Amino acid sequence: MLKYIAAKNMHRGKPTDWLDTIHHFSFAQYYNPNNMNFGSLRVLNDDLIAGHSGFNTHPHKDMEIVSYLVEGALTHRDSIGNEGVIRRGEVQYMSAGRGIYHSEINEGAETVRLLQLWILPNAKNLEPNYGEYKYKWEERENKLLHFVSPQNGSACVKLHQDVNLYATELEKGKTLDFPLPKDRQCYIVQIEGASLINGVLLEERDALEAVEEDLKIEATTSLSHLLFIEMGTNNNHA
């Protein structure tokens, strides 16, 4: 089963002088009871953050938060003593657990584009944790980079939930297969470029929901950059 979601039909938050966001699911002032989540994926925001601005210190609790940088550089600081910077193609992970405060600031002049994912954990009141991983870009060229997995998985970044994250950048005409067996589902974001997935055309910022259906992806532009959020159909949420 496939469900196509055009970027033009997603909710766009009211732009401010520092932030322009597309919300894939209900978030903050945007509330749609029919668009709350896709399985364990509770939030997916496609953020554009202007230079010398960002999210000042604020709290989170009981959420697995993953940031995937598309453009620019983002500086993280938190209440448990972590500080770091991630850039294009790099990943930041934060398990909010029983509670953490953090800030995410664009300290440069270039606009930051950030995909921010919130994933419902399988337990509450976990120990807060932060990590980042600077994957090399070539690790996703014409192949899948498996960059997030469950705790018992093989990726460098591990979540407290049965969720896997993959990225790829395909050259035009290149293809790859993404199997989705029984009881597995996936939310796909066309980050940049365009592609055909089982005959459905995705253009920049479009999305696709797939449930128990093997996928064949073909790049239709010079470079096609995609994100895959794969999970069980019956994940337990705390």
C-alpha positions in Angstrom: 0.0 0.0 0.0 1.3 3.4 -1.0 0.1 6.9 -0.1 1.7 9.9 -1.8 1.9 13.2 0.1 2.8 16.3 -2.0 4.9 19.0 -0.3 2.4 21.6 -1.5 -0.3 20.0 0.5 1.7 19.7 3.7 1.2 22.3 6.4 3.6 25.2 6.2 4.1 27.1 9.5 3.8 30.9 9.3 7.3 32.0 8.3 9.1 34.3 10.7 12.3 36.4 10.3 14.3 33.3 11.3 12.3 30.1 10.7 10.4 28.6 7.8 9.0 25.1 8.4 7.0 22.4 6.6 5.2 20.1 9.1 4.6 16.6 7.9 2.5 15.9 11.0 0.7 17.9 13.7 3.1 20.2 15.6 2.9 23.3 17.8 0.1 25.5 16.5 -0.7 23.1 13.7 -3.2 20.4 14.9 -4.9 17.9 12.7 -6.4 14.9 14.5 -6.2 12.9 11.3 -2.5 13.7 10.8 -0.8 13.0 14.1 1.9 10.4 13.2 3.1 7.6 11.0 3.6 4.7 13.4 6.4 5.6 15.8 7.2 8.7 13.8 5.5 11.5 15.7 7.1 14.6 14.2 8.9 15.4 11.0 9.7 19.0 10.4 11.6 20.4 7.4 13.2 23.5 8.9 14.9 26.5 7.2 16.8 28.4 9.9 18.2 31.8 9.0 21.8 32.8 9.8 22.7 33.8 13.4 19.4 32.4 14.8 17.9 29.2 16.0 16.1 27.3 18.8 17.1 28.8 22.1 17.3 26.6 25.2 14.1 24.6 25.8 13.1 21.3 27.4 12.1 17.9 26.1 11.0 14.7 27.8 10.4 11.1 26.7 11.2 11.5 23.0 13.9 10.2 20.7 15.0 13.1 18.5 17.1 12.8 15.3 18.4 15.7 13.2 19.6 15.2 9.7 21.5 18.2 8.2 20.8 19.1 4.6 22.5 22.5 4.3 24.7 24.7 6.6 26.0 24.0 10.1 24.0 23.6 13.4 25.5 24.0 16.9 24.0 21.9 19.7 24.3 22.6 23.5 22.5 20.8 26.3 22.0 20.6 30.0 24.1 17.4 30.4 27.2 19.1 29.1 27.3 18.2 25.4 28.3 20.6 22.6 28.8 19.8 19.0 28.3 21.0 15.4 26.8 18.9 12.5 27.0 19.7 8.8 25.5 18.4 5.5 24.7 14.7 5.7 25.7 14.4 9.4 23.4 13.2 12.1 22.6 14.3 15.7 20.7 12.1 18.1 19.1 13.0 21.5 17.2 10.7 23.8 15.3 13.2 26.0 14.4 10.5 28.5 13.3 11.8 31.9 14.2 15.4 30.8 16.8 17.5 29.1 17.3 21.1 28.0 19.0 22.0 24.8 19.5 24.7 22.1 20.1 24.3 18.3 21.7 27.4 16.8 22.8 28.4 13.3 25.9 30.4 14.2 26.9 31.1 10.6 25.5 33.3 7.8 24.3 30.5 5.6 20.7 29.3 5.9 20.5 25.9 7.6 18.1 23.2 6.3 17.3 20.6 8.9 15.1 17.5 8.9 14.0 17.1 12.5 12.4 13.8 13.5 10.7 12.9 16.8 10.2 9.2 17.5 8.1 7.8 20.3 10.3 5.7 22.6 9.4 2.2 23.8 10.0 3.2 27.5 9.6 6.4 29.6 12.1 8.0 32.0 15.2 6.8 30.2 18.6 8.2 31.0 19.0 11.4 28.8 21.7 10.9 26.1 23.2 12.8 23.2 25.3 11.7 20.3 26.4 12.8 16.8 27.9 11.0 13.9 29.8 12.5 11.0 29.0 10.0 8.2 31.0 10.5 5.0 29.0 11.6 2.0 30.2 8.8 -0.2 28.7 6.3 2.2 25.3 7.1 0.6 26.2 7.5 -3.0 24.2 5.1 -5.1 23.6 2.9 -2.1 21.7 2.9 1.2 23.4 4.4 4.2 21.9 2.7 7.4 22.6 5.5 9.9 20.1 4.8 12.7 18.9 1.5 14.1 17.2 0.1 17.3 19.4 -0.7 20.3 20.0 -4.2 19.0 20.8 -3.0 15.5 24.0 -2.4 13.6 23.9 1.4 12.9 26.2 3.7 14.8 23.3 5.7 16.1 20.8 3.6 18.1 17.2 4.5 19.2 15.0 3.2 22.0 12.5 2.0 19.4 12.2 -0.4 16.5 13.0 2.2 13.8 15.7 2.2 11.1 16.8 5.3 9.2 18.5 5.2 5.8 19.7 7.8 3.3 20.8 7.6 -0.3 21.8 9.9 -3.1 21.3 8.3 -6.5 22.6 9.5 -9.9 20.0 9.9 -12.6 18.9 6.5 -13.9 20.4 4.6 -11.0 18.0 2.3 -9.1 17.9 0.5 -5.8 15.5 -1.9 -4.1 14.0 -1.4 -0.6 12.1 -4.5 0.7 9.2 -4.1 3.1 8.1 -7.5 4.3 5.0 -8.3 6.4 4.6 -6.1 9.4 7.1 -3.4 8.2 6.3 0.0 6.9 8.3 3.1 5.8 7.9 6.9 5.5 10.0 8.3 2.6 11.1 11.9 2.1 12.4 13.2 -1.2 15.0 15.6 0.3 16.4 16.9 -3.0 15.9 16.1 -6.6 13.2 13.7 -7.9 12.6 10.0 -8.2 10.1 7.3 -9.2 9.1 4.9 -6.5 7.0 2.0 -7.8 5.9 4.4 -10.6 5.0 7.3 -8.2 6.9 10.5 -8.9 8.4 12.3 -5.9 9.8 15.8 -6.3 11.7 17.8 -3.7 10.1 17.7 -0.2 7.3 15.3 -1.3 6.7 12.2 0.9 5.4 8.7 0.5 4.0 6.2 3.0 4.5 2.5 2.2 3.2 -0.5 4.1 4.2 -4.1 3.4 5.2 -3.3 -0.2 8.6 -3.8 -1.7 9.9 -0.6 -3.3 11.9 0.1 -6.4 13.5 3.6 -6.5 14.8 5.2 -9.7 16.5 8.7 -9.7 14.9 10.9 -12.4 17.2 14.0 -11.8 21.0 14.3 -11.8 21.0 13.6 -8.1 18.2 12.2 -6.0 18.6 12.5 -2.2 16.1 10.5 -0.1 15.4 9.6 3.5 13.8 6.4 4.6 12.2 5.9 8.1 11.5 2.2 8.3 9.7 0.6 11.3 7.4 -2.2 12.5 3.6 -1.7 11.9 2.9 -2.6 15.6 5.6 -0.8 17.5 5.0 -0.4 21.2 5.0 3.2 22.5 5.6 4.2 26.1 
